[in-house]
Amino acid sequence: EDKVVQSPLSLVVHEGDTVTLNCSYEVTNFRSLLWYKQEKKAPTFLFMLTSSGIEKKSGRLSSILDKKELFSILNITATQTGDSAVYLCAALDGGSNYKLTFGKGTLLTVNP
Amino acid sequence: NAGVTQTPKFRVLKTGQSMTLLCAQDMNHEYMYWYRQDPGMGLRLIHYSVGEGTTAKGEVPDGYNVSRLKKQNFLLGLESAAPSQTSVYFCASSYVTGGVEETQYFGPGTRLLVL
């Protein structure tokens, strides 16, 4: 059974801090690792990582995948209160049905 | 381009009632998914479809049925609602092309309360 585990489950930081969110996975036919940000409503897509060791960046957010150790990290530098959200990690099964298995998420709270 | 839309946004049901949630996408995506999200449980896959006329069970399919009669629509049915089905339901769709990255686009969610 596919499994995705995120840590920590929750995190409280002050504006300006740098945070690292962790995601480990066990997926039979692993294809990609995805990160989403969820505020009040639907998840919004952040990154998709398919290749090991290649960092993806978008502004203050960056992410990298390690396919040997089966984990990914999401970094947020110079955090802002608007970064407060649940960050979801999901592993994409590249078998015939392309299913996503989600972790339970990390609740990030950024205080001013 | 509306993306993924869901109807209704919110619904209250009594135990034993039935209802259908509608998901529509205008991106010509082949794959569509229904998830439920509960506190502390993350997103869990209920059913999915890899194309018009096809459906398959996900992680938590019991108590739900789905249909994909048209490519753009994916319906989730509850035949006899139970309080355990109180949740937020998200629909998603995705495209798959060989060698090209794909992702899932989510609808805004439907909040369902079963009394």
mmCIF file of C-alpha atoms in Angstrom, chain A:
data_model
loop_
_atom_site.group_PDB
_atom_site.id
_atom_site.type_symbol
_atom_site.label_atom_id
_atom_site.label_comp_id
_atom_site.label_asym_id
_atom_site.label_seq_id
_atom_site.Cartn_x
_atom_site.Cartn_y
_atom_site.Cartn_z
ATOM 1 C CA GLU A 1 0.000 0.000 0.000
ATOM 2 C CA ASP A 2 1.339 3.402 -0.978
ATOM 3 C CA LYS A 3 2.233 5.665 1.927
ATOM 4 C CA VAL A 4 3.295 9.307 2.346
ATOM 5 C CA VAL A 5 4.435 10.705 5.701
ATOM 6 C CA GLN A 6 4.965 14.399 6.387
ATOM 7 C CA SER A 7 6.778 16.014 9.267
ATOM 8 C CA PRO A 8 6.369 17.998 11.324
ATOM 9 C CA LEU A 9 2.581 17.932 11.531
ATOM 10 C CA SER A 10 2.572 21.534 12.669
ATOM 11 C CA LEU A 11 5.064 24.335 12.967
ATOM 12 C CA VAL A 12 4.917 27.871 14.364
ATOM 13 C CA VAL A 13 7.545 30.408 13.303
ATOM 14 C CA HIS A 14 8.066 34.158 13.219
ATOM 15 C CA GLU A 15 8.115 36.249 10.086
ATOM 16 C CA GLY A 16 11.531 36.150 8.473
ATOM 17 C CA ASP A 17 12.360 32.642 9.652
ATOM 18 C CA THR A 18 13.333 29.875 7.243
ATOM 19 C CA VAL A 19 11.419 26.603 7.441
ATOM 20 C CA THR A 20 11.962 23.122 6.059
ATOM 21 C CA LEU A 21 9.069 20.735 5.605
ATOM 22 C CA ASN A 22 9.716 17.033 5.141
ATOM 23 C CA CYS A 23 7.981 14.359 3.118
ATOM 24 C CA SER A 24 8.892 10.676 2.871
ATOM 25 C CA TYR A 25 7.133 8.207 0.620
ATOM 26 C CA GLU A 26 6.710 4.547 -0.209
ATOM 27 C CA VAL A 27 5.095 4.093 -3.602
ATOM 28 C CA THR A 28 5.243 0.975 -5.729
ATOM 29 C CA ASN A 29 5.408 2.695 -9.121
ATOM 30 C CA PHE A 30 6.736 6.077 -8.106
ATOM 31 C CA ARG A 31 6.635 8.715 -10.820
ATOM 32 C CA SER A 32 6.593 12.143 -9.195
ATOM 33 C CA LEU A 33 6.324 13.973 -5.902
ATOM 34 C CA LEU A 34 4.009 16.951 -5.687
ATOM 35 C CA TRP A 35 3.685 19.778 -3.200
ATOM 36 C CA TYR A 36 0.503 21.750 -2.662
ATOM 37 C CA LYS A 37 -0.431 24.713 -0.504
ATOM 38 C CA GLN A 38 -3.878 24.687 1.049
ATOM 39 C CA GLU A 39 -5.300 27.747 2.720
ATOM 40 C CA LYS A 40 -9.024 27.871 3.329
ATOM 41 C CA LYS A 41 -10.175 26.000 0.288
ATOM 42 C CA ALA A 42 -8.808 23.766 -2.438
ATOM 43 C CA PRO A 43 -5.134 22.803 -2.651
ATOM 44 C CA THR A 44 -3.103 24.853 -5.091
ATOM 45 C CA PHE A 45 -0.189 23.351 -6.928
ATOM 46 C CA LEU A 46 3.366 24.392 -5.969
ATOM 47 C CA PHE A 47 5.862 21.955 -7.437
ATOM 48 C CA MET A 48 6.160 18.645 -9.186
ATOM 49 C CA LEU A 49 9.462 16.791 -8.780
ATOM 50 C CA THR A 50 10.334 13.861 -10.962
ATOM 51 C CA SER A 51 14.110 13.804 -11.063
ATOM 52 C CA SER A 52 16.396 13.349 -8.097
ATOM 53 C CA GLY A 53 18.691 16.166 -6.973
ATOM 54 C CA ILE A 54 17.241 18.916 -9.141
ATOM 55 C CA GLU A 55 16.000 21.844 -7.088
ATOM 56 C CA LYS A 56 12.868 23.626 -8.184
ATOM 57 C CA LYS A 57 12.394 27.234 -7.129
ATOM 58 C CA SER A 58 9.551 29.690 -7.118
ATOM 59 C CA GLY A 59 10.314 32.930 -5.314
ATOM 60 C CA ARG A 60 11.040 32.119 -1.693
ATOM 61 C CA LEU A 61 9.952 28.506 -2.053
ATOM 62 C CA SER A 62 12.157 25.685 -3.212
ATOM 63 C CA SER A 63 11.963 21.930 -3.205
ATOM 64 C CA ILE A 64 14.153 18.965 -3.956
ATOM 65 C CA LEU A 65 13.654 15.226 -4.309
ATOM 66 C CA ASP A 66 15.889 12.357 -3.230
ATOM 67 C CA LYS A 67 14.714 9.190 -4.979
ATOM 68 C CA LYS A 68 17.352 7.039 -3.345
ATOM 69 C CA GLU A 69 16.296 7.940 0.185
ATOM 70 C CA LEU A 70 12.629 8.379 -0.835
ATOM 71 C CA PHE A 71 12.034 11.838 0.516
ATOM 72 C CA SER A 72 11.528 15.426 -0.457
ATOM 73 C CA ILE A 73 11.855 18.737 1.344
ATOM 74 C CA LEU A 74 10.100 22.032 0.842
ATOM 75 C CA ASN A 75 12.003 25.121 1.960
ATOM 76 C CA ILE A 76 10.492 28.519 2.566
ATOM 77 C CA THR A 77 12.890 31.375 3.233
ATOM 78 C CA ALA A 78 12.063 34.759 4.767
ATOM 79 C CA THR A 79 8.603 33.541 5.741
ATOM 80 C CA GLN A 80 5.642 35.909 5.668
ATOM 81 C CA THR A 81 2.270 35.706 7.381
ATOM 82 C CA GLY A 82 0.768 34.895 3.975
ATOM 83 C CA ASP A 83 2.731 31.646 3.974
ATOM 84 C CA SER A 84 0.516 30.356 6.782
ATOM 85 C CA ALA A 85 -1.265 27.327 5.357
ATOM 86 C CA VAL A 86 -1.308 23.549 5.295
ATOM 87 C CA TYR A 87 1.365 22.198 2.970
ATOM 88 C CA LEU A 88 0.496 18.879 1.393
ATOM 89 C CA CYS A 89 2.877 16.420 -0.138
ATOM 90 C CA ALA A 90 1.638 13.747 -2.527
ATOM 91 C CA ALA A 91 3.277 10.880 -4.388
ATOM 92 C CA LEU A 92 2.115 10.108 -7.895
ATOM 93 C CA ASP A 93 1.801 6.472 -8.841
ATOM 94 C CA GLY A 94 3.007 6.106 -12.400
ATOM 95 C CA GLY A 95 1.255 2.817 -12.953
ATOM 96 C CA SER A 96 -1.707 2.552 -15.244
ATOM 97 C CA ASN A 97 -3.956 4.749 -13.153
ATOM 98 C CA TYR A 98 -1.854 7.718 -12.024
ATOM 99 C CA LYS A 99 -3.119 7.889 -8.473
ATOM 100 C CA LEU A 100 -1.991 10.470 -5.961
ATOM 101 C CA THR A 101 -1.393 9.421 -2.364
ATOM 102 C CA PHE A 102 -1.382 12.359 0.036
ATOM 103 C CA GLY A 103 0.343 12.888 3.329
ATOM 104 C CA LYS A 104 -1.625 14.394 6.205
ATOM 105 C CA GLY A 105 -0.028 17.784 5.699
ATOM 106 C CA THR A 106 2.069 20.209 7.718
ATOM 107 C CA LEU A 107 0.246 23.148 9.282
ATOM 108 C CA LEU A 108 2.550 26.159 9.112
ATOM 109 C CA THR A 109 1.705 29.237 11.147
ATOM 110 C CA VAL A 110 3.800 32.348 10.591
ATOM 111 C CA ASN A 111 3.389 34.957 13.305
ATOM 112 C CA PRO A 112 4.199 38.613 12.742
#
